[in-house]
Short mmCIF file of C-alpha atoms and ligand atoms in Angstrom, two decimals:
data_model
loop_
_atom_site.label_atom_id
_atom_site.label_comp_id
_atom_site.label_asym_id
_atom_site.label_seq_id
_atom_site.Cartn_x
_atom_site.Cartn_y
_atom_site.Cartn_z
CA MET A 1 -16.77 14.60 -16.27
CA SER A 2 -17.35 18.02 -17.83
CA ARG A 3 -16.58 18.75 -21.49
CA ASP A 4 -14.85 22.08 -20.88
CA VAL A 5 -11.75 22.94 -22.84
CA VAL A 6 -8.18 23.04 -21.57
CA ASP A 7 -4.92 23.23 -23.51
CA VAL A 8 -3.43 20.04 -22.14
CA VAL A 9 -4.77 16.97 -20.36
CA VAL A 10 -2.36 14.67 -18.54
CA VAL A 11 -3.46 11.23 -17.32
CA GLY A 12 -1.42 10.00 -14.35
CA THR A 13 0.54 11.76 -11.62
CA GLY A 14 3.70 9.68 -11.56
CA PRO A 15 6.97 11.60 -11.90
CA ASN A 16 6.66 11.52 -15.70
CA GLY A 17 3.07 12.76 -15.71
CA LEU A 18 3.96 15.58 -13.33
CA ALA A 19 7.10 16.43 -15.33
CA ALA A 20 4.99 16.80 -18.48
CA ALA A 21 2.34 18.80 -16.63
CA VAL A 22 4.88 21.17 -15.07
CA THR A 23 6.63 21.72 -18.40
CA MET A 24 3.37 22.50 -20.21
CA ALA A 25 2.04 24.74 -17.42
CA ARG A 26 5.31 26.67 -17.31
CA ALA A 27 4.99 27.25 -21.05
CA GLY A 28 1.81 29.20 -20.25
CA LEU A 29 -0.73 26.48 -21.14
CA SER A 30 -3.75 25.48 -19.07
CA VAL A 31 -3.17 21.95 -17.74
CA ARG A 32 -5.48 19.48 -16.07
CA VAL A 33 -4.23 16.19 -14.64
CA TYR A 34 -6.39 13.13 -13.97
CA GLU A 35 -5.21 10.52 -11.48
CA GLY A 36 -6.92 7.16 -10.98
CA GLN A 37 -5.86 6.79 -7.36
CA SER A 38 -6.99 8.93 -4.43
CA THR A 39 -3.38 9.96 -3.77
CA ILE A 40 -0.90 11.78 -6.01
CA GLY A 41 2.52 10.53 -7.09
CA GLY A 42 2.25 7.05 -8.67
CA GLY A 43 5.59 5.33 -8.02
CA ALA A 44 6.77 8.27 -5.90
CA ARG A 45 4.48 8.19 -2.85
CA THR A 46 5.11 7.95 0.88
CA GLN A 47 2.24 6.80 3.07
CA ASP A 48 1.24 5.95 6.59
CA LEU A 49 0.27 2.28 6.28
CA GLY A 50 -1.12 2.15 9.81
CA LEU A 51 1.66 -0.22 10.90
CA ALA A 52 3.06 2.08 13.60
CA GLU A 53 1.81 5.49 14.67
CA GLY A 54 3.58 8.31 12.84
CA LEU A 55 5.74 6.01 10.72
CA VAL A 56 5.59 6.46 6.95
CA HIS A 57 6.65 4.09 4.17
CA ASP A 58 7.71 4.55 0.56
CA ILE A 59 5.14 2.32 -1.09
CA CYS A 60 7.07 2.19 -4.39
CA SER A 61 10.39 3.96 -4.99
CA ALA A 62 12.69 4.84 -2.10
CA VAL A 63 16.25 5.45 -3.34
CA HIS A 64 17.02 8.15 -5.88
CA PRO A 65 20.28 8.15 -7.81
CA MET A 66 18.27 8.84 -10.96
CA ALA A 67 16.38 11.78 -9.43
CA LEU A 68 19.69 13.28 -8.35
CA ALA A 69 21.20 12.85 -11.81
CA SER A 70 18.11 13.63 -13.91
CA PRO A 71 18.61 16.68 -16.15
CA PHE A 72 14.89 17.48 -15.72
CA LEU A 73 14.96 17.37 -11.91
CA ARG A 74 18.29 19.18 -11.82
CA ALA A 75 16.78 21.98 -13.89
CA MET A 76 13.84 22.06 -11.45
CA ASP A 77 16.43 22.53 -8.66
CA LEU A 78 14.85 20.30 -6.03
CA ALA A 79 17.16 21.62 -3.31
CA ALA A 80 15.91 25.19 -3.85
CA ARG A 81 12.38 23.81 -3.44
CA GLY A 82 13.20 22.36 -0.03
CA VAL A 83 13.81 18.75 -1.11
CA GLU A 84 16.83 17.47 0.74
CA LEU A 85 18.47 14.43 -0.86
CA ARG A 86 20.60 12.69 1.76
CA VAL A 87 23.47 10.59 0.47
CA PRO A 88 24.61 7.65 2.65
CA GLU A 89 28.35 6.93 2.96
CA VAL A 90 27.83 3.51 1.42
CA SER A 91 25.59 3.64 -1.64
CA TYR A 92 24.83 -0.08 -1.65
CA ALA A 93 26.08 -3.29 -0.08
CA GLN A 94 26.07 -6.96 -1.01
CA PRO A 95 26.22 -9.31 1.96
CA LEU A 96 27.63 -12.78 1.30
CA ASP A 97 27.64 -16.01 3.26
CA GLY A 98 30.30 -16.31 5.96
CA GLY A 99 29.88 -12.76 7.30
CA ARG A 100 31.49 -11.14 4.25
CA ALA A 101 30.14 -8.24 2.20
CA GLY A 102 30.96 -6.01 -0.73
CA LEU A 103 30.53 -2.29 -0.07
CA ALA A 104 30.05 0.30 -2.82
CA TRP A 105 31.14 3.44 -1.02
CA HIS A 106 30.16 6.80 -2.41
CA ASP A 107 33.93 7.18 -2.71
CA LEU A 108 35.27 5.10 -5.61
CA GLU A 109 38.77 4.76 -4.10
CA LEU A 110 37.43 3.44 -0.79
CA THR A 111 35.38 0.90 -2.75
CA ALA A 112 38.37 -0.26 -4.77
CA GLU A 113 40.49 -0.57 -1.60
CA GLY A 114 37.81 -2.69 0.06
CA LEU A 115 37.68 -5.08 -2.90
CA GLY A 116 41.29 -6.23 -2.47
CA ASP A 117 42.73 -7.93 -5.56
CA ASP A 118 39.62 -7.00 -7.57
CA GLY A 119 39.93 -3.31 -6.62
CA PRO A 120 41.85 -2.31 -9.79
CA ALA A 121 39.31 -4.15 -11.97
CA TRP A 122 36.45 -2.27 -10.28
CA ARG A 123 38.29 1.04 -10.61
CA SER A 124 39.07 0.58 -14.30
CA LEU A 125 35.44 -0.34 -15.05
CA MET A 126 33.90 2.58 -13.15
CA ALA A 127 36.48 5.40 -13.36
CA PRO A 128 35.88 6.43 -17.02
CA LEU A 129 32.16 6.69 -16.21
CA VAL A 130 32.52 8.39 -12.83
CA ARG A 131 34.81 11.02 -14.39
CA ASP A 132 32.02 12.20 -16.67
CA PRO A 133 28.64 11.34 -15.11
CA ASP A 134 26.87 13.88 -17.36
CA ALA A 135 27.92 11.88 -20.42
CA VAL A 136 26.73 8.62 -18.85
CA VAL A 137 23.41 10.22 -17.95
CA ALA A 138 23.02 11.68 -21.44
CA LEU A 139 23.70 8.25 -22.89
CA ALA A 140 21.54 6.15 -20.58
CA MET A 141 18.80 8.64 -19.70
CA GLY A 142 18.32 10.15 -23.16
CA ASP A 143 15.44 9.59 -25.57
CA LYS A 144 17.49 6.98 -27.49
CA ARG A 145 16.83 8.94 -30.69
CA SER A 146 19.31 11.82 -30.65
CA VAL A 147 23.04 12.15 -29.97
CA PRO A 148 23.37 14.33 -26.87
CA ARG A 149 26.01 17.08 -27.03
CA GLU A 150 27.58 15.78 -23.77
CA LEU A 151 28.88 12.82 -25.80
CA LEU A 152 30.70 14.98 -28.32
CA THR A 153 33.54 16.07 -25.99
CA PRO A 154 36.78 14.08 -25.51
CA SER A 155 35.66 12.96 -22.04
CA GLY A 156 32.17 12.19 -23.41
CA VAL A 157 33.74 9.99 -26.07
CA ARG A 158 35.84 8.22 -23.40
CA ALA A 159 32.77 7.66 -21.21
CA THR A 160 30.76 6.34 -24.18
CA LEU A 161 33.55 3.96 -25.08
CA GLY A 162 33.89 2.84 -21.45
CA PHE A 163 30.12 2.27 -21.28
CA ALA A 164 30.03 0.32 -24.55
CA LEU A 165 32.98 -1.90 -23.61
CA GLY A 166 31.56 -2.41 -20.11
CA LEU A 167 28.25 -3.40 -21.66
CA LEU A 168 29.83 -5.97 -23.97
CA GLU A 169 31.81 -7.42 -21.11
CA GLN A 170 29.31 -7.36 -18.21
CA GLY A 171 26.35 -8.17 -20.44
CA THR A 172 27.81 -11.40 -21.78
CA ARG A 173 29.48 -14.61 -20.61
CA ALA A 174 32.77 -12.68 -20.62
CA TRP A 175 31.66 -11.00 -17.40
CA ASN A 176 33.81 -13.04 -15.02
CA GLY A 177 37.06 -12.44 -16.92
CA ARG A 178 37.84 -9.19 -15.12
CA PHE A 179 37.44 -10.50 -11.57
CA SER A 180 39.31 -13.13 -9.56
CA GLY A 181 37.33 -13.10 -6.29
CA GLU A 182 33.67 -13.54 -5.36
CA VAL A 183 32.85 -10.19 -3.76
CA ALA A 184 33.28 -7.69 -6.63
CA PRO A 185 31.23 -9.66 -9.20
CA ALA A 186 28.46 -10.14 -6.63
CA LEU A 187 28.50 -6.42 -5.82
CA LEU A 188 28.05 -5.51 -9.50
CA THR A 189 25.42 -8.19 -10.13
CA GLY A 190 23.30 -6.84 -7.28
CA VAL A 191 22.95 -3.59 -9.27
CA ALA A 192 22.41 -5.36 -12.60
CA ALA A 193 19.55 -7.29 -11.01
CA HIS A 194 17.51 -4.08 -10.67
CA GLY A 195 16.42 -4.79 -14.25
CA ILE A 196 14.55 -8.00 -13.22
CA ALA A 197 15.85 -9.86 -16.27
CA PRO A 198 17.95 -12.97 -16.98
CA LEU A 199 21.67 -12.53 -16.21
CA PRO A 200 24.03 -11.79 -17.79
CA GLY A 201 22.30 -9.55 -20.32
CA LEU A 202 23.08 -6.31 -22.12
CA ALA A 203 20.19 -4.34 -20.60
CA PRO A 204 20.94 -5.40 -16.99
CA ALA A 205 24.61 -4.58 -17.66
CA GLY A 206 23.53 -1.09 -18.78
CA THR A 207 21.59 -0.75 -15.52
CA ALA A 208 24.68 -1.83 -13.57
CA LEU A 209 26.93 0.67 -15.33
CA LEU A 210 24.49 3.58 -15.00
CA LEU A 211 23.46 3.00 -11.39
CA GLY A 212 26.90 1.64 -10.44
CA SER A 213 28.70 4.74 -11.68
CA LEU A 214 26.10 7.10 -10.14
CA ALA A 215 26.83 5.40 -6.81
CA HIS A 216 30.35 6.86 -6.96
CA ALA A 217 29.33 10.16 -8.59
CA GLY A 218 26.34 11.80 -6.86
CA GLY A 219 25.55 8.78 -4.68
CA TRP A 220 22.31 6.95 -3.98
CA PRO A 221 20.28 9.39 -1.86
CA VAL A 222 16.98 9.21 -0.02
CA PRO A 223 14.84 12.34 0.31
CA THR A 224 14.33 13.61 3.85
CA GLY A 225 10.92 12.41 4.98
CA GLY A 226 10.51 10.04 2.03
CA THR A 227 9.99 9.98 -1.72
CA GLN A 228 6.76 11.99 -1.50
CA ALA A 229 8.95 15.10 -1.07
CA ILE A 230 9.86 14.91 -4.77
CA THR A 231 6.22 14.57 -5.81
CA ASP A 232 5.13 17.41 -3.51
CA ALA A 233 7.73 19.75 -5.03
CA LEU A 234 6.45 19.02 -8.55
CA VAL A 235 2.82 19.40 -7.49
CA ALA A 236 3.52 22.74 -5.80
CA ASP A 237 5.17 24.04 -8.96
CA LEU A 238 2.33 22.79 -11.16
CA ARG A 239 -0.29 24.48 -8.98
CA ALA A 240 1.76 27.69 -8.84
CA HIS A 241 1.52 27.74 -12.64
CA GLY A 242 -2.23 27.21 -12.69
CA GLY A 243 -2.30 23.41 -13.12
CA ASP A 244 -5.18 21.45 -11.66
CA ILE A 245 -5.16 17.82 -10.42
CA ARG A 246 -8.26 15.63 -10.11
CA THR A 247 -7.69 12.49 -8.07
CA ALA A 248 -9.85 9.34 -7.90
CA SER A 249 -10.46 9.73 -11.65
CA PRO A 250 -9.51 6.50 -13.43
CA ILE A 251 -9.68 6.98 -17.19
CA GLU A 252 -10.91 4.04 -19.26
CA HIS A 253 -11.93 5.79 -22.45
CA TYR A 254 -10.96 9.06 -24.10
CA GLY A 255 -14.65 10.05 -24.01
CA GLN A 256 -14.19 10.71 -20.28
CA LEU A 257 -11.64 13.44 -20.99
CA PRO A 258 -12.37 17.09 -21.74
CA ARG A 259 -11.51 18.50 -25.16
CA ALA A 260 -7.90 19.61 -25.26
CA ARG A 261 -5.22 20.43 -27.82
CA ALA A 262 -2.82 17.85 -26.40
CA TYR A 263 -2.99 14.75 -24.20
CA VAL A 264 -0.11 13.18 -22.30
CA MET A 265 -0.60 9.62 -21.05
CA ASP A 266 1.50 8.64 -18.03
CA THR A 267 -0.07 5.21 -18.32
CA SER A 268 1.08 1.79 -19.43
CA ALA A 269 1.29 1.10 -23.17
CA ARG A 270 -1.65 -1.29 -23.14
CA ALA A 271 -3.76 1.26 -21.26
CA VAL A 272 -3.13 3.73 -24.10
CA ALA A 273 -4.40 1.09 -26.55
CA GLN A 274 -7.48 0.53 -24.40
CA ILE A 275 -8.25 4.22 -23.76
CA TRP A 276 -7.71 5.48 -27.33
CA GLY A 277 -8.75 2.20 -29.03
CA ASP A 278 -10.74 3.06 -32.15
CA ARG A 279 -8.86 6.30 -32.78
CA LEU A 280 -5.47 4.60 -33.02
CA PRO A 281 -4.07 3.65 -36.44
CA THR A 282 -4.08 -0.15 -36.73
CA ARG A 283 -0.30 -0.56 -36.66
CA ALA A 284 0.21 1.69 -33.67
CA ARG A 285 -2.61 -0.02 -31.84
CA SER A 286 -1.23 -3.50 -32.32
CA GLY A 287 2.25 -2.25 -31.34
CA LEU A 288 0.85 -0.93 -28.06
CA GLU A 289 -1.32 -3.99 -27.44
CA ASP A 290 1.65 -6.31 -28.02
CA PHE A 291 3.88 -4.39 -25.62
CA ARG A 292 5.66 -6.95 -23.47
CA TYR A 293 5.74 -6.61 -19.68
CA GLY A 294 8.51 -7.96 -17.52
CA ASP A 295 8.55 -10.14 -14.43
CA GLY A 296 7.26 -8.94 -11.13
CA ALA A 297 8.14 -7.52 -7.77
CA ALA A 298 6.38 -8.36 -4.53
CA LYS A 299 6.76 -5.84 -1.76
CA VAL A 300 6.99 -6.02 2.01
CA ASP A 301 7.14 -2.93 4.20
CA PHE A 302 8.40 -3.78 7.66
CA VAL A 303 8.49 -1.87 10.91
CA ILE A 304 11.62 -2.78 12.86
CA SER A 305 12.63 -1.93 16.41
CA GLU A 306 16.39 -1.80 15.74
CA PRO A 307 18.68 -1.58 12.73
CA VAL A 308 18.95 -4.82 10.73
CA PRO A 309 21.60 -6.91 12.56
CA TRP A 310 23.86 -7.54 9.53
CA ALA A 311 26.59 -10.09 10.18
CA ALA A 312 29.14 -8.26 8.01
CA ASP A 313 30.70 -4.97 9.05
CA GLY A 314 29.82 -1.90 7.02
CA VAL A 315 26.50 -3.13 5.62
CA GLU A 316 24.72 -1.11 8.30
CA ARG A 317 26.09 2.06 6.68
CA ALA A 318 24.49 1.32 3.30
CA GLY A 319 21.30 3.05 2.20
CA THR A 320 20.49 0.10 -0.05
CA VAL A 321 21.31 -3.58 0.37
CA HIS A 322 21.07 -6.19 -2.38
CA VAL A 323 20.20 -9.41 -0.64
CA GLY A 324 20.87 -12.13 -3.16
CA GLY A 325 24.20 -13.69 -2.19
CA SER A 326 26.83 -14.52 -4.79
CA ARG A 327 26.76 -13.78 -8.53
CA GLU A 328 25.89 -17.41 -9.25
CA GLN A 329 23.05 -17.42 -6.72
CA MET A 330 21.53 -14.27 -8.24
CA VAL A 331 21.88 -15.70 -11.76
CA GLU A 332 20.04 -18.82 -10.60
CA ALA A 333 17.30 -16.79 -8.86
CA GLU A 334 16.68 -14.56 -11.89
CA HIS A 335 16.72 -17.61 -14.19
CA GLU A 336 13.95 -19.21 -12.13
CA ILE A 337 11.84 -16.06 -12.24
CA SER A 338 12.21 -15.72 -16.01
CA HIS A 339 10.90 -19.29 -16.34
CA GLY A 340 7.82 -18.51 -14.28
CA ARG A 341 9.01 -20.20 -11.08
CA HIS A 342 9.60 -18.72 -7.63
CA ALA A 343 13.26 -18.77 -6.62
CA GLU A 344 14.06 -20.64 -3.47
CA ARG A 345 16.35 -17.76 -2.46
CA PRO A 346 14.96 -14.77 -4.38
CA MET A 347 16.68 -11.52 -5.18
CA VAL A 348 15.65 -9.04 -2.47
CA LEU A 349 16.23 -5.29 -2.52
CA LEU A 350 16.20 -3.54 0.83
CA SER A 351 16.52 0.01 2.10
CA ASP A 352 16.55 1.38 5.61
CA PRO A 353 16.09 5.10 4.85
CA SER A 354 16.97 6.07 8.40
CA VAL A 355 20.61 5.15 7.67
CA ALA A 356 20.79 8.51 5.87
CA ASP A 357 17.69 10.22 7.27
CA PRO A 358 17.31 9.82 11.05
CA SER A 359 14.00 11.71 10.91
CA ARG A 360 12.42 8.49 9.65
CA VAL A 361 12.85 6.88 13.11
CA VAL A 362 9.75 7.46 15.24
CA ARG A 363 9.79 6.45 18.93
CA GLY A 364 12.60 4.00 18.20
CA LEU A 365 10.77 2.33 15.33
CA ARG A 366 11.98 2.52 11.72
CA PRO A 367 10.47 1.65 8.34
CA LEU A 368 12.25 -1.01 6.29
CA TRP A 369 11.53 -1.09 2.56
CA THR A 370 11.95 -4.40 0.74
CA TYR A 371 10.82 -6.21 -2.34
CA ALA A 372 11.58 -9.55 -3.96
CA HIS A 373 11.65 -10.56 -7.61
CA VAL A 374 8.87 -13.01 -8.46
CA PRO A 375 7.22 -14.35 -11.63
CA SER A 376 4.77 -12.03 -13.35
CA GLY A 377 1.37 -12.02 -11.69
CA SER A 378 2.46 -14.09 -8.67
CA ASP A 379 -0.10 -14.02 -5.87
CA VAL A 380 2.29 -15.46 -3.28
CA ASP A 381 2.75 -13.45 -0.08
CA PRO A 382 6.52 -12.78 -0.13
CA THR A 383 6.92 -12.05 3.61
CA GLU A 384 8.48 -15.37 4.61
CA ALA A 385 10.81 -15.60 1.57
CA ILE A 386 12.09 -12.05 2.14
CA THR A 387 12.45 -12.55 5.89
CA ALA A 388 14.42 -15.76 5.37
CA GLN A 389 16.76 -14.14 2.84
CA ILE A 390 17.51 -11.23 5.20
CA GLU A 391 17.88 -13.55 8.21
CA ARG A 392 20.48 -15.50 6.23
CA PHE A 393 22.82 -12.48 6.24
CA ALA A 394 21.48 -10.85 9.41
CA PRO A 395 20.83 -13.53 12.04
CA GLY A 396 18.31 -12.21 14.56
CA PHE A 397 16.41 -10.14 11.98
CA ARG A 398 13.15 -11.89 12.87
CA ASP A 399 13.48 -10.63 16.44
CA VAL A 400 13.55 -6.96 15.42
CA VAL A 401 10.46 -7.17 13.19
CA VAL A 402 7.48 -5.47 14.85
CA SER A 403 4.98 -5.64 12.00
CA SER A 404 4.78 -5.78 8.22
CA ARG A 405 2.53 -5.39 5.21
CA ALA A 406 2.87 -7.42 2.03
CA VAL A 407 1.73 -6.60 -1.51
CA PRO A 408 2.03 -9.65 -3.82
CA ALA A 409 2.90 -8.92 -7.46
CA SER A 410 -0.67 -9.67 -8.53
CA GLN A 411 -1.90 -6.80 -6.36
CA MET A 412 0.66 -4.18 -7.41
CA SER A 413 -1.64 -2.86 -10.12
CA GLY A 414 -4.28 -2.23 -7.44
CA HIS A 415 -2.35 0.81 -6.26
CA ASN A 416 -0.83 1.67 -9.64
CA SER A 417 -2.29 0.24 -12.82
CA ASN A 418 1.00 0.82 -14.68
CA TYR A 419 2.55 -2.12 -12.81
CA VAL A 420 0.90 -4.91 -14.80
CA GLY A 421 1.43 -8.27 -13.07
CA GLY A 422 3.78 -6.52 -10.63
CA ASP A 423 6.14 -5.29 -13.36
CA ILE A 424 7.53 -2.22 -11.61
CA ALA A 425 9.53 -1.25 -14.72
CA ALA A 426 6.29 -0.84 -16.74
CA GLY A 427 7.75 -2.97 -19.52
CA ALA A 428 10.30 -5.72 -20.03
CA ILE A 429 13.95 -4.69 -19.72
CA SER A 430 15.81 -5.89 -22.80
CA MET A 431 18.10 -4.06 -25.19
CA TYR A 432 15.41 -4.15 -27.89
CA ARG A 433 12.71 -2.93 -25.49
CA MET A 434 14.86 -0.06 -24.22
CA VAL A 435 14.79 1.34 -27.78
CA ALA A 436 11.45 0.00 -29.06
CA ARG A 437 9.70 1.31 -25.97
CA PRO A 438 6.73 1.12 -26.33
CA ARG A 439 7.10 0.21 -30.04
CA LEU A 440 9.56 0.67 -32.84
CA SER A 441 9.03 4.24 -34.06
CA TRP A 442 11.05 7.37 -34.73
CA ASN A 443 9.16 9.30 -32.05
CA PRO A 444 8.67 6.88 -29.14
CA TYR A 445 6.20 9.24 -27.40
CA ASP A 446 3.90 9.42 -30.43
CA VAL A 447 0.99 6.99 -30.35
CA GLY A 448 -0.22 7.71 -33.88
CA ILE A 449 -2.92 10.30 -33.03
CA PRO A 450 -1.83 13.92 -33.55
CA GLY A 451 -1.52 15.62 -30.17
CA VAL A 452 -1.59 12.44 -28.07
CA ALA A 453 1.62 11.24 -26.42
CA ILE A 454 2.62 8.44 -24.08
CA ALA A 455 5.17 9.52 -21.49
CA SER A 456 5.36 6.81 -18.82
CA ALA A 457 8.23 4.49 -17.95
CA SER A 458 6.99 2.41 -20.91
CA THR A 459 8.94 4.94 -23.04
CA PRO A 460 12.65 5.89 -23.12
CA PRO A 461 14.62 6.18 -20.98
CA GLY A 462 12.56 3.61 -19.04
CA PRO A 463 11.91 3.08 -15.35
CA GLY A 464 13.05 5.26 -12.47
CA VAL A 465 12.08 8.49 -10.78
CA HIS A 466 13.61 11.00 -13.18
CA GLY A 467 10.71 12.60 -15.06
CA MET A 468 12.70 12.43 -18.30
CA SER A 469 10.01 10.70 -20.39
CA GLY A 470 7.45 13.32 -19.37
CA TRP A 471 9.89 16.11 -20.14
CA PHE A 472 10.84 14.70 -23.56
CA ALA A 473 7.20 14.10 -24.54
CA ALA A 474 6.08 17.55 -23.36
CA ARG A 475 8.88 19.31 -25.24
CA ARG A 476 7.96 17.51 -28.45
CA LEU A 477 4.27 18.43 -28.04
CA LEU A 478 5.09 22.06 -27.19
CA ARG A 479 7.00 22.31 -30.45
CA SER A 480 4.63 20.37 -32.72
CA ARG A 481 1.21 21.40 -31.34
CA PHE A 482 1.78 24.84 -29.90
CA GLY A 483 4.91 26.13 -31.65
CA LEU A 484 6.36 26.92 -28.24
CA PRO A 485 9.95 26.52 -26.99
CA ALA A 486 10.77 24.54 -23.86
CA PRO A 487 10.23 26.77 -20.83
CA SER A 488 12.73 27.46 -18.04
CA LEU A 489 12.23 25.12 -15.09
CA ALA A 490 14.14 27.23 -12.56
CA PRO A 491 12.31 28.06 -9.29
C1 FAD B 1 8.15 -1.32 -5.43
C2 FAD B 1 8.84 -0.32 -6.34
C3 FAD B 1 10.11 0.10 -6.03
C4 FAD B 1 10.75 1.03 -6.85
N1 FAD B 1 11.97 1.53 -6.46
C5 FAD B 1 12.52 2.55 -7.15
C6 FAD B 1 13.62 3.27 -6.60
O1 FAD B 1 14.04 3.03 -5.47
N2 FAD B 1 14.14 4.28 -7.34
C7 FAD B 1 13.63 4.64 -8.58
O2 FAD B 1 14.15 5.57 -9.23
N3 FAD B 1 12.55 3.98 -9.09
C8 FAD B 1 11.97 2.98 -8.40
N4 FAD B 1 10.83 2.37 -8.86
C9 FAD B 1 10.34 2.70 -10.21
C10 FAD B 1 9.65 4.05 -10.27
O3 FAD B 1 8.76 4.21 -9.20
C11 FAD B 1 8.91 4.16 -11.58
O4 FAD B 1 9.75 3.82 -12.67
C12 FAD B 1 8.41 5.57 -11.80
O5 FAD B 1 7.52 5.96 -10.76
C13 FAD B 1 7.71 5.67 -13.13
O6 FAD B 1 7.11 6.92 -13.25
P1 FAD B 1 5.88 7.16 -14.22
O7 FAD B 1 5.51 8.59 -14.09
O8 FAD B 1 6.22 6.64 -15.56
O9 FAD B 1 4.70 6.23 -13.70
P2 FAD B 1 4.15 5.91 -12.28
O10 FAD B 1 4.98 6.52 -11.23
O11 FAD B 1 3.94 4.47 -12.26
O12 FAD B 1 2.75 6.67 -12.24
C14 FAD B 1 1.69 6.41 -13.11
C15 FAD B 1 0.47 7.09 -12.56
O13 FAD B 1 -0.58 7.05 -13.52
C16 FAD B 1 -1.78 6.67 -12.89
N5 FAD B 1 -2.61 6.03 -13.92
C17 FAD B 1 -2.27 4.97 -14.70
N6 FAD B 1 -3.27 4.66 -15.53
C18 FAD B 1 -4.27 5.54 -15.29
C19 FAD B 1 -5.57 5.74 -15.83
N7 FAD B 1 -6.04 4.95 -16.81
N8 FAD B 1 -6.34 6.74 -15.33
C20 FAD B 1 -5.86 7.57 -14.36
N9 FAD B 1 -4.63 7.42 -13.79
C21 FAD B 1 -3.86 6.42 -14.26
C22 FAD B 1 -1.34 5.71 -11.81
O14 FAD B 1 -2.31 5.59 -10.79
C23 FAD B 1 -0.06 6.40 -11.32
O15 FAD B 1 -0.35 7.36 -10.33
C24 FAD B 1 10.13 1.49 -8.03
C25 FAD B 1 8.84 1.06 -8.34
C26 FAD B 1 8.18 0.19 -7.48
C27 FAD B 1 6.76 -0.19 -7.75
#
């Protein structure tokens, strides 16, 4: 690679890398981005896997409550850039044995009505958060270092209190006290399980409260045409501001990079330690090398000839389905994973994007996005385990499967090196690790070398397609290295 000089080098084109690149380029700096893969977008890519002509699949993320709520992406105004986020009527569903299901409607009242005797308990948990989603987002999607101004209003204080109490209740053994039936606790646990961590736990409870309340606020949308639409909008803006992207350029050592005044690493914490090795102060280096990864996900993309034949009414209207059964069954499955064993009935996440976006159906065929939780580094093909779990709640599912492609956890890092051992959160999800992410330090984006920042999901606020880590890191570098204010992101 050439040794020419640019203002800023970014490594990685995930949503955080692109967010940093866009922010820097809009501030008037010259930006060059290096991407290890031949395609752009990291965890936000949509590809033709060759399973059915014309059909495309979201190879990582598919459902975007965080993109819709993200202050960075809201400031970018995705809608004005032609990205249409389609919100299904039912944000997520939880099928249960016996043809029953919990439905989290976009509408909170409809959800509470559907939950019968547990409806008031659901309403009182979610309502304080749904009333002020900006406060919840500021709390859960902030840099975990400052007190956002959204929290300093009366409704912000109420939302913070509601979140804290909800955390203490749903993150501990007290979590069943609120509910009398089986459906509502299962519905909430399906969201908590996104964290791929033992249940109950404070960090999974935080996930449940953030994503659960967003389900009733903005909803859980899918972008028309797939997740790539979000990436393409960021790339178009970066190029319009002079940014340059070089694909198929895996970086293993800083010597491969051109001289620049700032570097933003959208890579895993350990990759930062490897790439910047001898230049890192000893303490920072060992902090990054000791960064703990979480358990894994193993993915199967299906092509199906008809909608999934769910036994329970209403599940077919959900953009996302948590296929894990009851609260107890999900606790058991996540317990097994955290002890390095495959669960007999694993937690499966599923999305049929065509529920909200009919353009995804091509000649009657539709993509079905699924993944299962598995132990870190598992090389087991998850196709049969996922198929059996879905079949359990949708008898006849096997008959609508036309083809599929599996990516075991051990191979996840082949298409994105940030997902070590299949850890799609790029770092363990625990309360400590949500703050000490990637290490305990006042500036979580600082790696100990002036001008070099880490900005991936291994930093606050953690995983998800929101671009917040990239935005936070870029704003800090703009101030400290260039003396520049944060630029406008408006189209
Ligand atoms: C199967 C799966 C399902 C998911 N589902 C959802 C979902 O529905 N909704 C949601 O919000 N989130 C979801 N996520 C999580 C989300 O995709 C990630 O949290 C998000 O993409 C993180 O963004 P990032 O910019 O930090 O890193 P990534 O998106 O992981 O991108 C990192 C980029 O850096 C590149 N890179 C890394 N190291 C190097 C190097 N040394 N040299 C050059 N390039 C390098 C990688 O190739 C990659 O392109 C999912 C993830 C997976 C894998």
